[in-house]
mmCIF file of C-alpha atoms in Angstrom:
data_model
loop_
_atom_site.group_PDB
_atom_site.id
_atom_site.type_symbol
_atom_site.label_atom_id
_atom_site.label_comp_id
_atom_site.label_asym_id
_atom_site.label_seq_id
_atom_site.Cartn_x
_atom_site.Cartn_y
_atom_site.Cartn_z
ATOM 1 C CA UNK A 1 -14.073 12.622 -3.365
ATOM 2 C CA UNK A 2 -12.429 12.717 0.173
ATOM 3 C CA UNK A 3 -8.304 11.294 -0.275
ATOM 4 C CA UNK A 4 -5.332 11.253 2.189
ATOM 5 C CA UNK A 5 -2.755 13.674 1.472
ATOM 6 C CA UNK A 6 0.690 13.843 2.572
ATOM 7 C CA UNK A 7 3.363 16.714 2.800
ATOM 8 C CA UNK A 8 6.177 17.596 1.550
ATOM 9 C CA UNK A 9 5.859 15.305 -1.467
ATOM 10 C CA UNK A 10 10.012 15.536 -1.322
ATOM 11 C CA UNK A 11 12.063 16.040 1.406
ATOM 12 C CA UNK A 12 15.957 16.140 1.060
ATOM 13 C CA UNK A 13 17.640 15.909 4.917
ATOM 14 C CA UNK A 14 21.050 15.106 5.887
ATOM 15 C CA UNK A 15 22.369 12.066 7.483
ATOM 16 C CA UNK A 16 21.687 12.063 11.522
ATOM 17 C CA UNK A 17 18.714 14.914 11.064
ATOM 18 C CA UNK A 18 15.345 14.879 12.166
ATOM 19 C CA UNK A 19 12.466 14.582 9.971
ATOM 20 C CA UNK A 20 8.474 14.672 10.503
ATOM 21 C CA UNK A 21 6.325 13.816 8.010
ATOM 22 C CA UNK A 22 2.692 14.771 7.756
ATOM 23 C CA UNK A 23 -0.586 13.373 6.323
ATOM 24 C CA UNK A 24 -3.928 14.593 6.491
ATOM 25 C CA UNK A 25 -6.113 10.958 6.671
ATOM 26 C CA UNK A 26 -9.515 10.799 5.108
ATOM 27 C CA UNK A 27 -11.926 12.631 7.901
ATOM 28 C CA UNK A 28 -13.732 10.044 9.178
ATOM 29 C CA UNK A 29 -11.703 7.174 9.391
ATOM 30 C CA UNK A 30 -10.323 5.987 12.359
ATOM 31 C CA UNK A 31 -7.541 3.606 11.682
ATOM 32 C CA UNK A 32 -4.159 5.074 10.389
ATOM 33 C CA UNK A 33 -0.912 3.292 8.573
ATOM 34 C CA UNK A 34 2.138 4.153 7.505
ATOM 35 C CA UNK A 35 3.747 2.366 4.923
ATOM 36 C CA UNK A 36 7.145 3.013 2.959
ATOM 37 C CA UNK A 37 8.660 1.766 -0.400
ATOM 38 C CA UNK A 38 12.399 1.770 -1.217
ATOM 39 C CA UNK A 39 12.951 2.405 -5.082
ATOM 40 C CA UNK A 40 12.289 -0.875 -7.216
ATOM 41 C CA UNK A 41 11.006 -2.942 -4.223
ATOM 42 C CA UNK A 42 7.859 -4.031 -2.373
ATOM 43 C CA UNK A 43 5.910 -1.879 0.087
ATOM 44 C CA UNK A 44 6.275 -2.327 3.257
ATOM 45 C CA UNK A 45 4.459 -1.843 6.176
ATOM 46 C CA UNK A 46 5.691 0.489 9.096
ATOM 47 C CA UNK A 47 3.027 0.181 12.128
ATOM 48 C CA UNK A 48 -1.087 0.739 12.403
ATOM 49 C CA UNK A 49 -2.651 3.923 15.032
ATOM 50 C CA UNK A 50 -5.813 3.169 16.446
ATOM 51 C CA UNK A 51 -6.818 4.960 19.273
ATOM 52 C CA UNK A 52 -4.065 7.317 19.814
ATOM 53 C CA UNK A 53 -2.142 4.267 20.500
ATOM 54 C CA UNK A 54 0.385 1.943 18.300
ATOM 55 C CA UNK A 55 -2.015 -1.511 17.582
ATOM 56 C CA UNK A 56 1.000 -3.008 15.380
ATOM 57 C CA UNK A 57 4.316 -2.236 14.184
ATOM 58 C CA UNK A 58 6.776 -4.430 11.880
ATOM 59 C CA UNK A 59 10.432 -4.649 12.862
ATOM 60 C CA UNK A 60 11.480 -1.809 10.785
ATOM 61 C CA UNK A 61 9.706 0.257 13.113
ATOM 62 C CA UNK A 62 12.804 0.595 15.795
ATOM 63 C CA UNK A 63 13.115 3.345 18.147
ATOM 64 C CA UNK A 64 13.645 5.853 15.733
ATOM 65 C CA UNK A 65 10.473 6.468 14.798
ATOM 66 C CA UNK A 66 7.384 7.711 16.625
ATOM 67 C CA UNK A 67 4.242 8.701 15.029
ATOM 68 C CA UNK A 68 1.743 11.209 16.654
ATOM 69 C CA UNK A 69 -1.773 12.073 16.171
ATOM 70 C CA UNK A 70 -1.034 16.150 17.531
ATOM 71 C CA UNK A 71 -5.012 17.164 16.629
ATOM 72 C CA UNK A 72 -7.529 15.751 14.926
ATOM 73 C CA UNK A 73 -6.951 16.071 11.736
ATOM 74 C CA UNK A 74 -3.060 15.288 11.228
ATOM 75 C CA UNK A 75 -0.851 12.125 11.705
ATOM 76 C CA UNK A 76 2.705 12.127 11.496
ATOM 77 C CA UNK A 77 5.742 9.837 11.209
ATOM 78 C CA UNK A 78 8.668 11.325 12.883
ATOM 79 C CA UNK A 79 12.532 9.663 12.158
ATOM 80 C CA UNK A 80 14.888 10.979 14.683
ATOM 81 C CA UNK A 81 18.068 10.189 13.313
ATOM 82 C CA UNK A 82 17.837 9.387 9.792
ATOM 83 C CA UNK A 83 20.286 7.148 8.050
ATOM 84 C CA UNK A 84 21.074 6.648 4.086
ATOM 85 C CA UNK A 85 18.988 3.032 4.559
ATOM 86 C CA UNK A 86 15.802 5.135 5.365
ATOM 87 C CA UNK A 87 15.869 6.891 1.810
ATOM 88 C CA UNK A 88 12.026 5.981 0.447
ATOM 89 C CA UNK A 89 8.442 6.597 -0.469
ATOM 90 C CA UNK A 90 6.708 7.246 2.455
ATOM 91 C CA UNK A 91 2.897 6.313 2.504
ATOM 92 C CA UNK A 92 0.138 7.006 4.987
ATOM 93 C CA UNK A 93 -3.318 4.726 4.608
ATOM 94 C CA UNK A 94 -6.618 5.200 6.535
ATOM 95 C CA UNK A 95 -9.139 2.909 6.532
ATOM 96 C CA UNK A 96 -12.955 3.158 8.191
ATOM 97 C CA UNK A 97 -14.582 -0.259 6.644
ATOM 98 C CA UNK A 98 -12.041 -3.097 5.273
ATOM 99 C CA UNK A 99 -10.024 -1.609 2.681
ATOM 100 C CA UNK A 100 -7.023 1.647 3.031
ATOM 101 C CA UNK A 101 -6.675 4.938 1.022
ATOM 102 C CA UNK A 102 -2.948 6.065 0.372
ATOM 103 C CA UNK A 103 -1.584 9.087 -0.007
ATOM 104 C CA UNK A 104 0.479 9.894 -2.570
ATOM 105 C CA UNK A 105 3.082 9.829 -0.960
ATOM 106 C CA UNK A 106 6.842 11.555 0.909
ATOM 107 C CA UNK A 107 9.551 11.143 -0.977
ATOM 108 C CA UNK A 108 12.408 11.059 1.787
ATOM 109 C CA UNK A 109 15.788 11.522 0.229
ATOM 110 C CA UNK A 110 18.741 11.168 3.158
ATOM 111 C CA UNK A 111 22.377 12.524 2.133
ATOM 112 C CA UNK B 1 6.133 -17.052 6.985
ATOM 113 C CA UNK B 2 3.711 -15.454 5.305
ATOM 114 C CA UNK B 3 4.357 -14.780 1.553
ATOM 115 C CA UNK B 4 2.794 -13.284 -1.444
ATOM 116 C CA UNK B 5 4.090 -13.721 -5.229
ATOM 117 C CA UNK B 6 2.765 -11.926 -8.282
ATOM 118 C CA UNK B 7 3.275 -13.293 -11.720
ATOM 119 C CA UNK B 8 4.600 -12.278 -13.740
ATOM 120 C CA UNK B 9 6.947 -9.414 -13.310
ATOM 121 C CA UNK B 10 6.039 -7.883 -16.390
ATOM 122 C CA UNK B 11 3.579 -7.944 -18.832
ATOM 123 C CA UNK B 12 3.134 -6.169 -22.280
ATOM 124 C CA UNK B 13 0.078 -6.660 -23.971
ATOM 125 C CA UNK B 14 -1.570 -4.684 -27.348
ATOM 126 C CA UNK B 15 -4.520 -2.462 -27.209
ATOM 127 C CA UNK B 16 -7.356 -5.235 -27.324
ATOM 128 C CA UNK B 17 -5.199 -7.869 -26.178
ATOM 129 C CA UNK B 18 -6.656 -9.673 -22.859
ATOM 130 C CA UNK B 19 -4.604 -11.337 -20.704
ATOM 131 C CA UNK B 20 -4.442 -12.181 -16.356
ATOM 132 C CA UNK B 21 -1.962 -11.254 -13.527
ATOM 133 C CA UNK B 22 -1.776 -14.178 -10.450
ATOM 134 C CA UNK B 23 -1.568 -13.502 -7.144
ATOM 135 C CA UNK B 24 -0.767 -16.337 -5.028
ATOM 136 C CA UNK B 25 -0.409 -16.435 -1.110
ATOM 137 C CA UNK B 26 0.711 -17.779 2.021
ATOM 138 C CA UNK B 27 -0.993 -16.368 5.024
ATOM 139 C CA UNK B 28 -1.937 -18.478 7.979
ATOM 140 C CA UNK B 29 -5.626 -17.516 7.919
ATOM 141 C CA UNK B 30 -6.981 -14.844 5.262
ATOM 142 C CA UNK B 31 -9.273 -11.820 6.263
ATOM 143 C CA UNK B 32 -8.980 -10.414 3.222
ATOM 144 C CA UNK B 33 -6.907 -9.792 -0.218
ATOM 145 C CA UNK B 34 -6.992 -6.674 -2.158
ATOM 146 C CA UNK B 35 -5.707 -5.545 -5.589
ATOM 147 C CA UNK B 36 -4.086 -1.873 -5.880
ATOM 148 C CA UNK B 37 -3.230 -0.035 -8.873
ATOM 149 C CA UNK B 38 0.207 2.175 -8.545
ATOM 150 C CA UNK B 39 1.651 4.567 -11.253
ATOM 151 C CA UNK B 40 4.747 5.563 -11.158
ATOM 152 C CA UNK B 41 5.576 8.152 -8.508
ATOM 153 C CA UNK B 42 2.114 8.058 -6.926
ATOM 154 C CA UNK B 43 0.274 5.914 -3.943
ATOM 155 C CA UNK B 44 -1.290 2.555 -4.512
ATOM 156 C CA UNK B 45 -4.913 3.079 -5.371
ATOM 157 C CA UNK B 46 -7.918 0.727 -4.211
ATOM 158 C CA UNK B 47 -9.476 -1.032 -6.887
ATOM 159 C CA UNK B 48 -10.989 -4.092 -4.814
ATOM 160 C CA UNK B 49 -11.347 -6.151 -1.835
ATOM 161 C CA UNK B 50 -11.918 -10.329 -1.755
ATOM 162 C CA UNK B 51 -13.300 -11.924 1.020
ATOM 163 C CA UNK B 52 -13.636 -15.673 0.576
ATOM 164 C CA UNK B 53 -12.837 -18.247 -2.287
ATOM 165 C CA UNK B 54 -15.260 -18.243 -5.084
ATOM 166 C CA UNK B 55 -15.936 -14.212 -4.681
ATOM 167 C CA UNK B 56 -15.437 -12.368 -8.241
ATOM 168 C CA UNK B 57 -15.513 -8.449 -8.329
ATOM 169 C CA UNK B 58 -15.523 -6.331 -11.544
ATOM 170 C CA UNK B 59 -14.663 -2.778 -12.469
ATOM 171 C CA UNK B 60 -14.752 -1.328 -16.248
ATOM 172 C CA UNK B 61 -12.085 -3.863 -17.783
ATOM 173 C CA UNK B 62 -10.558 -5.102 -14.685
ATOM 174 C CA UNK B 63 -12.410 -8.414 -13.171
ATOM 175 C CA UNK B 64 -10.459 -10.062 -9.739
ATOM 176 C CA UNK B 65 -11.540 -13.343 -8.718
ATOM 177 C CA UNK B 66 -10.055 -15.360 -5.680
ATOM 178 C CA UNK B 67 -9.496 -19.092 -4.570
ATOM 179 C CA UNK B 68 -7.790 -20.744 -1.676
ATOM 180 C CA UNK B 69 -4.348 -20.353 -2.752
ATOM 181 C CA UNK B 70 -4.357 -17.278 -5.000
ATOM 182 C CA UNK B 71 -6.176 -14.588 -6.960
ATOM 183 C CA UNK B 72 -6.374 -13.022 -10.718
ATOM 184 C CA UNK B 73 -6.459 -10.162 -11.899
ATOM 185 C CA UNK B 74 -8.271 -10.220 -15.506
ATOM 186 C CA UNK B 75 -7.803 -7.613 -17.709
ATOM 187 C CA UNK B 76 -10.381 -7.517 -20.522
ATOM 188 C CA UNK B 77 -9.642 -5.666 -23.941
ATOM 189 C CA UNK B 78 -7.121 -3.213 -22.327
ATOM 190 C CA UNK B 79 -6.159 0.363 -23.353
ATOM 191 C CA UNK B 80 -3.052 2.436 -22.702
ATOM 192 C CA UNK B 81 -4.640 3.815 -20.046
ATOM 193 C CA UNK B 82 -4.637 0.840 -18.091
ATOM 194 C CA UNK B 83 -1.087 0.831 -17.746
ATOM 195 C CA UNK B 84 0.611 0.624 -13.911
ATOM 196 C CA UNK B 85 1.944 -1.780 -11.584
ATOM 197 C CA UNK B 86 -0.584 -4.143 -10.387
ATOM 198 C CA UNK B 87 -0.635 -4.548 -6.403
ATOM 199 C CA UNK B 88 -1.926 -7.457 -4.523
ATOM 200 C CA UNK B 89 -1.912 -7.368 -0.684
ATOM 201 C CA UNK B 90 -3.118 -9.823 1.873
ATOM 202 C CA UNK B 91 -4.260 -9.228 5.449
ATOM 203 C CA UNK B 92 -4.107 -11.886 8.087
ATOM 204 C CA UNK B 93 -6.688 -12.860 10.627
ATOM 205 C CA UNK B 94 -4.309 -12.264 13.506
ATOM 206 C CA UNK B 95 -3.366 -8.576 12.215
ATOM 207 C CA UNK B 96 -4.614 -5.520 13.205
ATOM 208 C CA UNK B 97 -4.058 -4.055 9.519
ATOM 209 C CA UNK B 98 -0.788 -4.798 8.365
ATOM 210 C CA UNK B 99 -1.106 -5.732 4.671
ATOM 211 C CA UNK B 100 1.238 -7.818 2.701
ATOM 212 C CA UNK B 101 1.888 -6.800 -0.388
ATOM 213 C CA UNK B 102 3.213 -8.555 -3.403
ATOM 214 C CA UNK B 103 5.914 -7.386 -5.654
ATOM 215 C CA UNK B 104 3.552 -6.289 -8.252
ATOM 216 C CA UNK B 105 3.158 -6.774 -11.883
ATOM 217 C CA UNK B 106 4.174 -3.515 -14.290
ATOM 218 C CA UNK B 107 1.932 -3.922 -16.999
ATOM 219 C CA UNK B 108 2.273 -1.729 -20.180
ATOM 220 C CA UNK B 109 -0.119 -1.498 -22.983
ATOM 221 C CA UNK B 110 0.584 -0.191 -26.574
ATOM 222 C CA UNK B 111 -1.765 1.482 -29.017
#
């Protein structure tokens, strides 16, 4: 059965430092997500890729992060100066009909 | 504002032992409300999508029903197995995608 999957499941970067994060969406879907999750609390969505071009984004979404579709098979989130506050789960969702596969996830771990 | 609310927070039920999770919501029109299992560590998984009030979908021991103001989540004669955090999510008619999601419910079942 076709899923999303994500790397690196854990990624430990210091404070200020770039980091990319990469998922491989379901193969035909068209409509991408990113999503994260701080330990204990709700999920929360980051912005929606349709396209090649941002349809939504939430107010987390500041000008630190970009995301990219580079090919046609990956989509990335990249944070270009991370801060403690951005320590998470990191999800990617794609969607073709109504509902949205996750991946399992980037654990994102900022010293 | 939008807003979504699962009850309860937690839930402990015996093997056999039936019992339903709410899911009540706020949204200014509805295009849709879906229920996601999570385990710890992992992505949300899909389990179903609800349209319109009065729509009732079933899978093994898990049966979600929706009206205009919330949803359940029935779970009927439940095994270990079963145990997770329950997710419900809404997404609005003026979104592109962006779900919602509620705080979940951590249900744990004992043999």
């Amino acid at each position: 059965e076709p899923e999303v999957t994500q790397t690196p499941s854990h990624q430990v970067t210091q404070m200020g430092q770039e980091v990319i994060l990469r998922c491989v969406p379901i193969s035909n879907h068209l409509y991408f997500y990113w999503y994260r999750q701080i330990l204990g609390q709700k999920v929360e969505f980051l912005v929606s890729f349709y396209n090649n071009e941002i349809s939504e984004k939430s107010e987390i979404f500041d000008d630190q992060f970009s995301v990219e579709r580079p090919d046609g098979s990956n989509f990335t989130l990249k944070i270009r100066s991370t801060k403690l506050e951005d320590s998470a789960m990191y999800f990617c969702a794609s969607r073709s009909g109504g509902e949205q596969y996750f991946g399992p996830g980037t654990r994102l771990t900022v010293t | 504002e939008d807003q979504v609310t699962q009850s309860p927070e937690a839930l402990r039920l015996q093997e056999g032992e039936s019992s339903s999770l709410n899911c009540s919501y706020t949204v200014s029109g509805l295009r849709g409300l879906f229920w996601y299992r999570q385990d710890p560590g992992k992505g949300p998984e899909f389990l179903f999508t609800l349209y319109s009030a009065g729509e009732e979908k079933e899978k093994e021991r898990l049966k979600a029903t929706l009206t205009k103001k919330e949803s359940f989540l029935h779970i009927t004669a439940p095994k270990p197995e079963d145990s997770a955090t329950y997710l419900c999510a809404v997404l609005a008619t003026d979104s592109w995608g962006k779900l919602q999601f509620g705080a979940g419910t951590q249900v744990v079942v004992t043999p």
